[in-house]
Short mmCIF file of C-alpha atoms in Angstrom, two decimals:
data_model
loop_
_atom_site.label_atom_id
_atom_site.label_comp_id
_atom_site.label_asym_id
_atom_site.label_seq_id
_atom_site.Cartn_x
_atom_site.Cartn_y
_atom_site.Cartn_z
CA UNK S 1 -140.25 -26.61 -71.75
CA UNK S 2 -139.85 -26.38 -68.42
CA UNK S 3 -143.51 -25.92 -67.76
CA UNK S 4 -144.12 -28.96 -69.97
CA UNK S 5 -141.92 -31.10 -68.01
CA UNK S 6 -143.87 -30.14 -64.71
CA UNK S 7 -147.69 -30.33 -65.73
CA UNK S 8 -145.79 -34.03 -66.63
CA UNK S 9 -144.72 -34.28 -62.99
CA UNK S 10 -147.57 -32.25 -61.54
CA UNK S 11 -150.50 -34.39 -59.77
CA UNK S 12 -153.94 -35.11 -58.94
CA UNK S 13 -155.06 -37.93 -56.31
CA UNK S 14 -157.28 -40.79 -57.33
CA UNK S 15 -157.86 -43.10 -54.81
CA UNK S 16 -158.71 -47.22 -55.37
CA UNK S 17 -159.87 -49.88 -52.71
CA UNK S 18 -161.57 -49.93 -50.46
CA UNK S 19 -159.54 -52.29 -48.09
CA UNK S 20 -156.13 -51.48 -46.80
CA UNK S 21 -153.93 -51.93 -43.96
CA UNK S 22 -154.27 -48.50 -42.74
CA UNK S 23 -155.62 -45.03 -44.04
CA UNK S 24 -152.04 -44.19 -45.17
CA UNK S 25 -151.55 -47.31 -46.90
CA UNK S 26 -154.64 -46.52 -49.52
CA UNK S 27 -153.33 -46.69 -53.57
CA UNK S 28 -152.55 -42.99 -54.22
CA UNK S 29 -152.23 -42.49 -58.20
CA UNK S 30 -151.25 -39.83 -59.96
CA UNK S 31 -152.53 -37.90 -62.84
CA UNK S 32 -150.96 -34.94 -64.95
CA UNK S 33 -152.87 -31.30 -64.70
CA UNK S 34 -154.04 -31.01 -68.62
CA UNK S 35 -153.68 -27.00 -68.18
CA UNK S 36 -150.88 -25.05 -66.59
CA UNK S 37 -150.12 -21.60 -65.82
CA UNK S 38 -147.22 -19.36 -64.00
CA UNK S 39 -147.81 -17.09 -61.25
CA UNK S 40 -145.50 -15.14 -63.65
CA UNK S 41 -147.62 -15.06 -66.38
CA UNK S 42 -150.21 -12.81 -64.15
CA UNK S 43 -147.61 -9.69 -63.00
CA UNK S 44 -146.29 -11.27 -59.63
CA UNK S 45 -142.80 -10.30 -58.78
CA UNK S 46 -140.89 -12.17 -56.62
CA UNK S 47 -138.89 -9.74 -54.84
CA UNK S 48 -140.22 -10.34 -51.58
CA UNK S 49 -141.43 -6.48 -51.41
CA UNK S 50 -144.04 -6.25 -53.78
CA UNK S 51 -147.32 -7.71 -52.73
CA UNK S 52 -148.62 -10.64 -54.85
CA UNK S 53 -152.22 -11.05 -53.54
CA UNK S 54 -153.91 -9.97 -57.03
CA UNK S 55 -151.73 -11.91 -58.97
CA UNK S 56 -152.42 -15.37 -57.26
CA UNK S 57 -156.48 -14.45 -56.82
CA UNK S 58 -156.06 -13.39 -60.36
CA UNK S 59 -154.39 -16.76 -61.59
CA UNK S 60 -157.03 -19.12 -59.77
CA UNK S 61 -159.71 -17.33 -60.70
CA UNK S 62 -158.26 -17.88 -64.45
CA UNK S 63 -157.52 -21.34 -63.64
CA UNK S 64 -161.19 -21.92 -62.25
CA UNK S 65 -162.77 -22.23 -65.70
CA UNK S 66 -160.59 -25.41 -66.27
CA UNK S 67 -162.60 -27.58 -63.31
CA UNK S 68 -164.49 -29.58 -65.80
CA UNK S 69 -161.70 -29.73 -68.31
CA UNK S 70 -159.34 -32.03 -65.98
CA UNK S 71 -157.92 -29.32 -63.41
CA UNK S 72 -155.30 -27.11 -63.97
CA UNK S 73 -152.19 -26.63 -61.94
CA UNK S 74 -150.77 -22.95 -61.06
CA UNK S 75 -146.50 -23.00 -61.08
CA UNK S 76 -144.85 -20.68 -58.13
CA UNK S 77 -140.71 -20.61 -59.37
CA UNK S 78 -138.53 -19.37 -57.35
CA UNK S 79 -138.04 -16.11 -56.01
CA UNK S 80 -139.98 -14.72 -52.60
CA UNK S 81 -143.61 -14.15 -53.47
CA UNK S 82 -145.10 -11.67 -50.78
CA UNK S 83 -148.82 -12.21 -50.48
CA UNK S 84 -152.12 -11.54 -48.05
CA UNK S 85 -154.52 -14.33 -47.98
CA UNK S 86 -156.15 -16.18 -51.04
CA UNK S 87 -158.59 -18.81 -52.02
CA UNK S 88 -158.10 -22.07 -54.14
CA UNK S 89 -160.52 -23.50 -56.45
CA UNK S 90 -161.57 -27.45 -57.05
CA UNK S 91 -159.16 -29.34 -59.35
CA UNK S 92 -156.16 -27.27 -58.79
CA UNK S 93 -152.30 -28.24 -58.35
CA UNK S 94 -150.19 -25.52 -56.39
CA UNK S 95 -147.25 -26.53 -57.23
CA UNK S 96 -143.79 -24.59 -55.41
CA UNK S 97 -140.68 -25.37 -57.05
CA UNK S 98 -137.62 -25.37 -55.09
CA UNK S 99 -136.40 -22.36 -53.72
CA UNK S 100 -140.12 -21.00 -54.10
CA UNK S 101 -140.84 -18.67 -51.05
CA UNK S 102 -144.69 -17.93 -50.70
CA UNK S 103 -144.12 -15.28 -48.19
CA UNK S 104 -147.38 -13.92 -45.70
CA UNK S 105 -147.72 -10.38 -45.70
CA UNK S 106 -146.52 -8.69 -41.69
CA UNK S 107 -149.93 -6.15 -42.58
CA UNK S 108 -152.95 -7.58 -41.10
CA UNK S 109 -154.76 -5.36 -43.37
CA UNK S 110 -153.39 -7.60 -46.44
CA UNK S 111 -155.32 -10.51 -44.43
CA UNK S 112 -158.96 -11.11 -44.85
CA UNK S 113 -161.63 -11.10 -41.74
CA UNK S 114 -164.18 -13.89 -41.58
CA UNK S 115 -166.48 -15.61 -38.79
CA UNK S 116 -165.41 -17.69 -36.61
CA UNK S 117 -165.72 -21.53 -37.67
CA UNK S 118 -169.51 -22.79 -36.23
CA UNK S 119 -168.40 -25.73 -33.89
CA UNK S 120 -165.95 -22.87 -32.34
CA UNK S 121 -168.95 -20.56 -31.43
CA UNK S 122 -167.66 -17.23 -30.59
CA UNK S 123 -163.85 -17.67 -32.00
CA UNK S 124 -160.99 -19.08 -30.62
CA UNK S 125 -158.32 -16.81 -28.66
CA UNK S 126 -160.93 -13.80 -29.42
CA UNK S 127 -164.18 -13.61 -29.33
CA UNK S 128 -165.65 -12.42 -32.59
CA UNK S 129 -164.18 -12.84 -36.34
CA UNK S 130 -160.92 -14.41 -37.14
CA UNK S 131 -158.18 -13.30 -39.74
CA UNK S 132 -158.48 -15.52 -42.66
CA UNK S 133 -155.94 -18.22 -43.39
CA UNK S 134 -152.78 -17.12 -45.75
CA UNK S 135 -153.88 -20.27 -48.08
CA UNK S 136 -157.57 -21.07 -48.30
CA UNK S 137 -160.03 -23.79 -49.39
CA UNK S 138 -164.20 -23.73 -48.78
CA UNK S 139 -165.79 -26.52 -50.39
CA UNK S 140 -163.38 -27.75 -52.54
CA UNK S 141 -162.72 -30.89 -54.29
CA UNK S 142 -159.57 -32.64 -55.36
CA UNK S 143 -157.03 -29.90 -54.46
CA UNK S 144 -152.94 -30.70 -54.46
CA UNK S 145 -150.48 -28.58 -52.59
CA UNK S 146 -147.32 -30.20 -53.37
CA UNK S 147 -143.68 -29.20 -54.77
CA UNK S 148 -140.05 -29.27 -54.75
CA UNK S 149 -139.69 -29.03 -51.07
CA UNK S 150 -140.96 -25.15 -51.67
CA UNK S 151 -142.02 -23.43 -48.56
CA UNK S 152 -145.05 -21.29 -47.46
CA UNK S 153 -143.51 -18.71 -45.04
CA UNK S 154 -146.23 -17.11 -42.26
CA UNK S 155 -143.64 -14.63 -41.12
CA UNK S 156 -145.36 -15.01 -37.74
CA UNK S 157 -143.08 -13.64 -35.38
CA UNK S 158 -145.22 -9.86 -35.86
CA UNK S 159 -148.46 -11.99 -34.63
CA UNK S 160 -146.96 -13.69 -32.03
CA UNK S 161 -145.91 -10.21 -30.36
CA UNK S 162 -149.12 -9.55 -30.80
CA UNK S 163 -150.88 -12.14 -29.46
CA UNK S 164 -148.64 -12.24 -26.27
CA UNK S 165 -149.12 -8.31 -25.70
CA UNK S 166 -152.98 -9.00 -26.23
CA UNK S 167 -152.70 -5.78 -29.04
CA UNK S 168 -154.76 -8.51 -32.09
CA UNK S 169 -158.70 -7.16 -32.56
CA UNK S 170 -159.49 -11.09 -34.05
CA UNK S 171 -158.22 -14.42 -33.65
CA UNK S 172 -154.77 -15.24 -35.61
CA UNK S 173 -154.10 -16.80 -38.87
CA UNK S 174 -153.50 -20.14 -40.05
CA UNK S 175 -150.75 -20.65 -43.08
CA UNK S 176 -153.25 -23.26 -44.62
CA UNK S 177 -156.96 -23.97 -44.24
CA UNK S 178 -159.03 -25.90 -45.81
CA UNK S 179 -163.04 -26.03 -44.85
CA UNK S 180 -165.92 -28.40 -45.48
CA UNK S 181 -164.04 -29.88 -48.28
CA UNK S 182 -162.40 -33.11 -49.80
CA UNK S 183 -159.40 -35.09 -51.49
CA UNK S 184 -156.77 -33.41 -50.67
CA UNK S 185 -153.21 -34.16 -51.03
CA UNK S 186 -150.05 -32.02 -49.39
CA UNK S 187 -146.91 -33.19 -49.94
CA UNK S 188 -143.09 -31.95 -50.05
CA UNK S 189 -143.55 -28.73 -49.23
CA UNK S 190 -141.69 -26.62 -46.21
CA UNK S 191 -144.40 -24.76 -43.52
CA UNK S 192 -142.02 -22.30 -41.39
CA UNK S 193 -143.42 -19.53 -39.13
CA UNK S 194 -147.10 -19.60 -39.19
CA UNK S 195 -148.78 -17.21 -37.02
CA UNK S 196 -150.99 -19.99 -34.96
CA UNK S 197 -151.93 -23.61 -37.38
CA UNK S 198 -149.71 -24.54 -40.16
CA UNK S 199 -152.27 -26.67 -41.79
CA UNK S 200 -155.93 -27.16 -40.78
CA UNK S 201 -158.18 -29.27 -42.20
CA UNK S 202 -161.60 -28.55 -40.16
CA UNK S 203 -164.82 -30.27 -41.67
CA UNK S 204 -162.97 -32.43 -44.31
CA UNK S 205 -162.76 -36.04 -45.59
CA UNK S 206 -160.19 -37.81 -47.64
CA UNK S 207 -157.14 -36.07 -46.50
CA UNK S 208 -153.59 -36.95 -47.35
CA UNK S 209 -150.24 -34.95 -45.79
CA UNK S 210 -146.61 -36.74 -46.16
CA UNK S 211 -143.30 -35.33 -46.76
CA UNK S 212 -143.66 -31.90 -45.06
CA UNK S 213 -141.67 -30.75 -42.78
CA UNK S 214 -143.18 -27.75 -40.33
CA UNK S 215 -140.70 -25.77 -37.71
CA UNK S 216 -141.94 -22.44 -35.84
CA UNK S 217 -139.39 -21.62 -32.85
CA UNK S 218 -139.58 -22.60 -29.34
CA UNK S 219 -140.97 -19.04 -28.06
CA UNK S 220 -143.54 -19.02 -30.51
CA UNK S 221 -147.22 -19.17 -28.68
CA UNK S 222 -150.09 -21.66 -29.86
CA UNK S 223 -148.15 -22.34 -32.87
CA UNK S 224 -149.53 -25.89 -33.96
CA UNK S 225 -148.39 -27.94 -36.50
CA UNK S 226 -150.95 -30.39 -38.05
CA UNK S 227 -154.95 -30.19 -36.59
CA UNK S 228 -157.14 -32.56 -38.15
CA UNK S 229 -160.58 -30.89 -36.82
CA UNK S 230 -163.72 -32.31 -37.39
CA UNK S 231 -162.72 -34.37 -40.25
CA UNK S 232 -162.22 -37.61 -41.35
CA UNK S 233 -160.02 -40.20 -43.47
CA UNK S 234 -157.05 -38.71 -42.51
CA UNK S 235 -153.42 -39.22 -43.61
CA UNK S 236 -150.45 -38.04 -42.13
CA UNK S 237 -147.36 -39.69 -42.30
CA UNK S 238 -143.39 -39.04 -43.46
CA UNK S 239 -143.42 -35.91 -41.59
CA UNK S 240 -140.89 -33.55 -39.79
CA UNK S 241 -142.50 -31.43 -37.35
CA UNK S 242 -141.16 -29.09 -34.62
CA UNK S 243 -143.24 -26.68 -33.18
CA UNK S 244 -143.63 -23.80 -30.07
CA UNK S 245 -146.70 -25.99 -28.62
CA UNK S 246 -148.19 -28.65 -30.22
CA UNK S 247 -146.69 -30.84 -32.79
CA UNK S 248 -150.13 -32.18 -34.25
CA UNK S 249 -153.55 -31.83 -32.35
CA UNK S 250 -156.90 -33.51 -32.95
CA UNK S 251 -159.60 -31.39 -32.33
CA UNK S 252 -163.73 -31.63 -33.03
CA UNK S 253 -165.29 -28.44 -31.47
CA UNK S 254 -165.50 -26.75 -28.51
CA UNK S 255 -168.16 -26.99 -25.86
CA UNK S 256 -172.38 -26.67 -26.75
CA UNK S 257 -170.65 -25.48 -29.93
CA UNK S 258 -169.36 -28.13 -31.10
CA UNK S 259 -172.00 -30.83 -28.95
CA UNK S 260 -174.39 -28.91 -31.75
CA UNK S 261 -172.32 -28.73 -34.92
CA UNK S 262 -171.93 -32.86 -33.80
CA UNK S 263 -168.79 -33.62 -36.23
CA UNK S 264 -166.49 -36.06 -34.85
CA UNK S 265 -162.57 -36.35 -35.86
CA UNK S 266 -162.56 -40.19 -36.74
CA UNK S 267 -160.67 -42.71 -39.13
CA UNK S 268 -157.04 -41.12 -38.50
CA UNK S 269 -153.70 -42.64 -39.60
CA UNK S 270 -150.74 -41.31 -38.58
CA UNK S 271 -147.35 -42.60 -39.13
CA UNK S 272 -143.66 -42.43 -39.53
CA UNK S 273 -143.08 -38.63 -37.89
CA UNK S 274 -140.93 -37.03 -36.32
CA UNK S 275 -142.88 -34.32 -33.40
CA UNK S 276 -140.99 -31.65 -31.05
CA UNK S 277 -143.00 -29.41 -28.76
CA UNK S 278 -141.80 -27.12 -26.78
CA UNK S 279 -144.54 -26.10 -24.69
CA UNK S 280 -147.50 -28.77 -25.42
CA UNK S 281 -147.37 -32.06 -26.72
CA UNK S 282 -145.84 -34.01 -29.50
CA UNK S 283 -149.14 -35.59 -30.25
CA UNK S 284 -152.48 -34.03 -28.71
CA UNK S 285 -155.98 -35.41 -28.64
CA UNK S 286 -158.14 -31.85 -27.38
CA UNK S 287 -158.80 -30.06 -25.95
CA UNK S 288 -161.32 -29.14 -28.16
CA UNK S 289 -163.26 -32.08 -29.12
CA UNK S 290 -166.63 -31.90 -28.22
CA UNK S 291 -167.57 -33.57 -31.72
CA UNK S 292 -166.09 -36.81 -30.79
CA UNK S 293 -162.41 -38.18 -31.50
CA UNK S 294 -162.33 -42.16 -32.41
CA UNK S 295 -160.98 -45.05 -34.29
CA UNK S 296 -157.12 -43.32 -34.53
CA UNK S 297 -154.24 -45.82 -35.24
CA UNK S 298 -150.89 -43.87 -34.84
CA UNK S 299 -147.39 -45.78 -35.18
CA UNK S 300 -143.82 -45.60 -35.41
CA UNK S 301 -143.14 -41.69 -33.62
CA UNK S 302 -139.79 -40.49 -32.96
CA UNK S 303 -140.74 -37.66 -30.13
CA UNK S 304 -138.20 -35.56 -28.56
CA UNK S 305 -137.10 -32.30 -26.45
CA UNK S 306 -140.80 -32.10 -25.68
CA UNK S 307 -142.87 -31.11 -22.71
CA UNK S 308 -145.35 -34.12 -22.95
CA UNK S 309 -145.09 -36.99 -25.53
CA UNK S 310 -148.64 -37.95 -25.90
CA UNK S 311 -151.92 -36.35 -24.06
CA UNK S 312 -155.03 -36.64 -24.18
CA UNK S 313 -157.30 -33.59 -22.96
CA UNK S 314 -160.73 -32.94 -21.77
CA UNK S 315 -162.47 -30.75 -19.49
CA UNK S 316 -166.24 -30.94 -17.59
CA UNK S 317 -168.86 -29.20 -20.18
CA UNK S 318 -166.78 -30.56 -23.26
CA UNK S 319 -168.94 -33.55 -24.06
CA UNK S 320 -167.83 -35.55 -27.00
CA UNK S 321 -165.69 -38.70 -26.25
CA UNK S 322 -161.70 -39.89 -26.93
CA UNK S 323 -162.15 -43.49 -27.82
CA UNK S 324 -160.55 -46.81 -30.06
CA UNK S 325 -157.24 -44.62 -30.02
CA UNK S 326 -154.12 -47.50 -30.45
CA UNK S 327 -150.61 -45.74 -29.85
CA UNK S 328 -148.05 -48.54 -31.34
CA UNK S 329 -143.83 -48.26 -31.81
CA UNK S 330 -142.87 -45.00 -30.36
CA UNK S 331 -139.22 -44.09 -28.83
CA UNK S 332 -139.08 -40.75 -26.85
CA UNK S 333 -136.39 -38.88 -26.10
CA UNK S 334 -136.16 -35.82 -23.64
CA UNK S 335 -139.66 -36.22 -22.62
CA UNK S 336 -140.70 -34.16 -19.58
CA UNK S 337 -143.84 -36.17 -19.02
CA UNK S 338 -144.07 -39.53 -21.38
CA UNK S 339 -147.98 -39.43 -21.11
CA UNK S 340 -150.86 -37.76 -19.92
CA UNK S 341 -154.69 -37.70 -19.48
CA UNK S 342 -156.25 -34.62 -18.31
CA UNK S 343 -159.73 -34.06 -17.54
CA UNK S 344 -159.53 -30.48 -16.48
CA UNK S 345 -157.42 -28.93 -18.87
CA UNK S 346 -158.77 -25.59 -21.11
CA UNK S 347 -161.08 -23.02 -20.51
CA UNK S 348 -164.70 -22.54 -21.83
CA UNK S 349 -165.86 -20.47 -24.97
CA UNK S 350 -168.58 -18.60 -22.92
CA UNK S 351 -170.71 -19.13 -19.60
CA UNK S 352 -173.55 -21.17 -21.54
CA UNK S 353 -171.44 -24.60 -21.77
CA UNK S 354 -173.31 -27.30 -19.47
CA UNK S 355 -171.18 -28.36 -17.03
CA UNK S 356 -173.39 -32.09 -17.34
CA UNK S 357 -172.07 -32.42 -20.51
CA UNK S 358 -169.08 -35.14 -19.60
CA UNK S 359 -166.48 -36.51 -21.63
CA UNK S 360 -166.16 -39.86 -22.25
CA UNK S 361 -162.46 -41.11 -22.48
CA UNK S 362 -161.98 -45.12 -22.94
CA UNK S 363 -160.42 -48.10 -24.99
CA UNK S 364 -156.72 -46.35 -25.38
CA UNK S 365 -154.26 -48.74 -26.30
CA UNK S 366 -150.47 -47.76 -25.79
CA UNK S 367 -147.98 -50.00 -26.86
CA UNK S 368 -144.36 -50.97 -27.72
CA UNK S 369 -142.52 -47.71 -25.91
CA UNK S 370 -139.40 -47.00 -25.70
CA UNK S 371 -138.30 -43.48 -23.86
CA UNK S 372 -135.15 -41.93 -22.67
CA UNK S 373 -134.68 -39.31 -20.54
CA UNK S 374 -137.70 -38.93 -19.21
CA UNK S 375 -138.68 -36.92 -15.71
CA UNK S 376 -142.04 -38.65 -15.16
CA UNK S 377 -143.42 -41.32 -16.67
CA UNK S 378 -147.35 -40.51 -16.59
CA UNK S 379 -149.77 -38.55 -15.24
CA UNK S 380 -153.18 -40.10 -15.35
CA UNK S 381 -155.97 -37.43 -14.33
CA UNK S 382 -159.97 -38.44 -14.69
CA UNK S 383 -163.03 -36.81 -14.23
CA UNK S 384 -164.26 -37.47 -10.56
CA UNK S 385 -167.91 -38.20 -12.60
CA UNK S 386 -166.77 -39.99 -15.55
CA UNK S 387 -163.51 -41.76 -15.10
CA UNK S 388 -161.43 -42.57 -17.76
CA UNK S 389 -161.34 -45.80 -18.43
CA UNK S 390 -159.69 -48.79 -20.37
CA UNK S 391 -156.53 -47.53 -20.77
CA UNK S 392 -153.98 -50.15 -21.58
CA UNK S 393 -150.41 -50.27 -21.35
CA UNK S 394 -148.36 -53.11 -23.26
CA UNK S 395 -144.26 -53.06 -23.28
CA UNK S 396 -143.41 -49.95 -22.23
CA UNK S 397 -139.66 -49.06 -21.02
CA UNK S 398 -139.04 -45.78 -19.62
CA UNK S 399 -135.67 -44.60 -18.33
CA UNK S 400 -136.28 -42.20 -15.63
CA UNK S 401 -133.69 -39.22 -14.99
CA UNK S 402 -135.68 -38.23 -11.67
CA UNK S 403 -134.75 -39.19 -8.22
CA UNK S 404 -138.47 -38.70 -7.11
CA UNK S 405 -140.32 -42.62 -6.70
CA UNK S 406 -143.41 -41.05 -7.81
CA UNK S 407 -143.17 -41.76 -11.49
CA UNK S 408 -146.61 -42.42 -12.07
CA UNK S 409 -150.11 -39.92 -11.13
CA UNK S 410 -153.37 -41.34 -11.13
CA UNK S 411 -156.83 -40.72 -10.34
CA UNK S 412 -160.22 -41.59 -11.45
CA UNK S 413 -158.77 -43.78 -14.10
CA UNK S 414 -158.82 -47.19 -14.57
CA UNK S 415 -157.04 -49.56 -16.85
CA UNK S 416 -154.33 -52.82 -17.21
CA UNK S 417 -150.71 -53.18 -17.61
CA UNK S 418 -148.60 -55.41 -18.96
CA UNK S 419 -144.55 -55.10 -19.46
CA UNK S 420 -144.70 -51.89 -18.30
CA UNK S 421 -141.46 -50.17 -16.27
CA UNK S 422 -141.47 -48.14 -13.92
CA UNK S 423 -144.33 -49.57 -12.63
CA UNK S 424 -147.49 -47.75 -13.30
CA UNK S 425 -150.30 -46.93 -10.71
CA UNK S 426 -152.17 -49.36 -9.07
CA UNK S 427 -155.38 -48.25 -10.73
CA UNK S 428 -153.79 -49.43 -14.17
CA UNK S 429 -153.15 -52.65 -13.00
CA UNK S 430 -157.09 -54.01 -13.06
CA UNK S 431 -156.42 -57.40 -14.64
CA UNK S 432 -160.80 -57.04 -15.27
CA UNK S 433 -160.06 -54.38 -17.60
CA UNK S 434 -157.44 -56.29 -19.61
CA UNK S 435 -160.80 -57.61 -22.14
CA UNK S 436 -161.44 -54.08 -22.96
CA UNK S 437 -158.25 -53.35 -24.28
CA UNK S 438 -157.53 -52.57 -27.86
CA UNK S 439 -154.32 -54.01 -29.70
CA UNK S 440 -152.84 -53.56 -32.83
CA UNK S 441 -152.34 -57.39 -34.19
CA UNK S 442 -155.08 -57.02 -36.50
CA UNK S 443 -153.82 -57.49 -40.17
CA UNK S 444 -155.43 -54.63 -41.27
CA UNK S 445 -154.46 -52.46 -38.81
CA UNK S 446 -157.37 -51.68 -37.72
CA UNK S 447 -157.44 -51.52 -33.50
CA UNK S 448 -159.32 -54.97 -32.58
CA UNK S 449 -160.97 -56.09 -29.04
CA UNK S 450 -158.56 -58.43 -27.94
#
């Protein structure tokens, strides 16, 4: 009976309508999966000690046969389900009941080894192969990960120790990664202690992430909450994310490899999220952005206890662009630097990058911001050969806790500001730049040229 009830509740996503007030307003209708099984039926034991990788693999292999029959659900009941990495299939719902915890094994031999992503060349942290993520999807369609606030716990403490001691043989794994997939829904789940990223859609389309909680402790190195990477039509809403490094980071490939792959991150809508980052940025763009990042709408953020609130990162050799970004209605609390734009951020994958591949950073609007206990208002450091342009600030009020008179630092940047306190640097007070600024006033919620 419980399974039948859950079957009625489980869902797959169907998108209706092409016009909306933003990607997050697209109407998602819920439909039940006609087939459902419990992980218990495949011999899984939820004692936190028994390895259940084969049980997950066998269950999903069985459910794959229902892909052309309306799809299926894998139900995970309360318990602590230890596992290594496993792959999902199309037209599948992974449902975690309240009290269900999928635990990532702390034995690296239980994590598959795979090739680096093509847009990152030799790899990220280490050259060569990488550990596969705990939960994976490759070239899938119509996949749902949801539940009654069940948990996916990466038990990342051992990975963080190996990372800081430089004893890893391969780059750290993520918790959930979808590659070259579409129509993905992740909701009502808690992510804990990821070895690196928690949610990583890469080369994906139509990804909806909402009502998730993500946490890693302050000292966890390079942990990031959600990373839309060379993906389009992404909605992130009603989430709470607290990370050791970045909370949300938009990316699109690394130097010559990202330029060659040529897939941007575009059409992203982020709203009603709470973000905290101990050593990074609450909301970051880049620095790996060689495929380009554009058409991003951000609304109703609460940023707190972070090194940087909102930051745009790039460097010579990246190529690509960060443009047409509209951010509004943000409150900040206890932030060291409210806004940053850094043209000298990050390293290179190898010595093959083209130093003349200059990134473009332009047409960025930040408006309706209130900040309390801010140490520095903004640090905008552009690139001499490719200055950052059309950086537009409007209706910004920051309460600065520092006695320093240098609340803003600017170089190789130009833009326009109106009703901004404290008074920004002269480079951001160019009336001629106002015609290129973007606004969120258009009825459909998209940025529009004034």
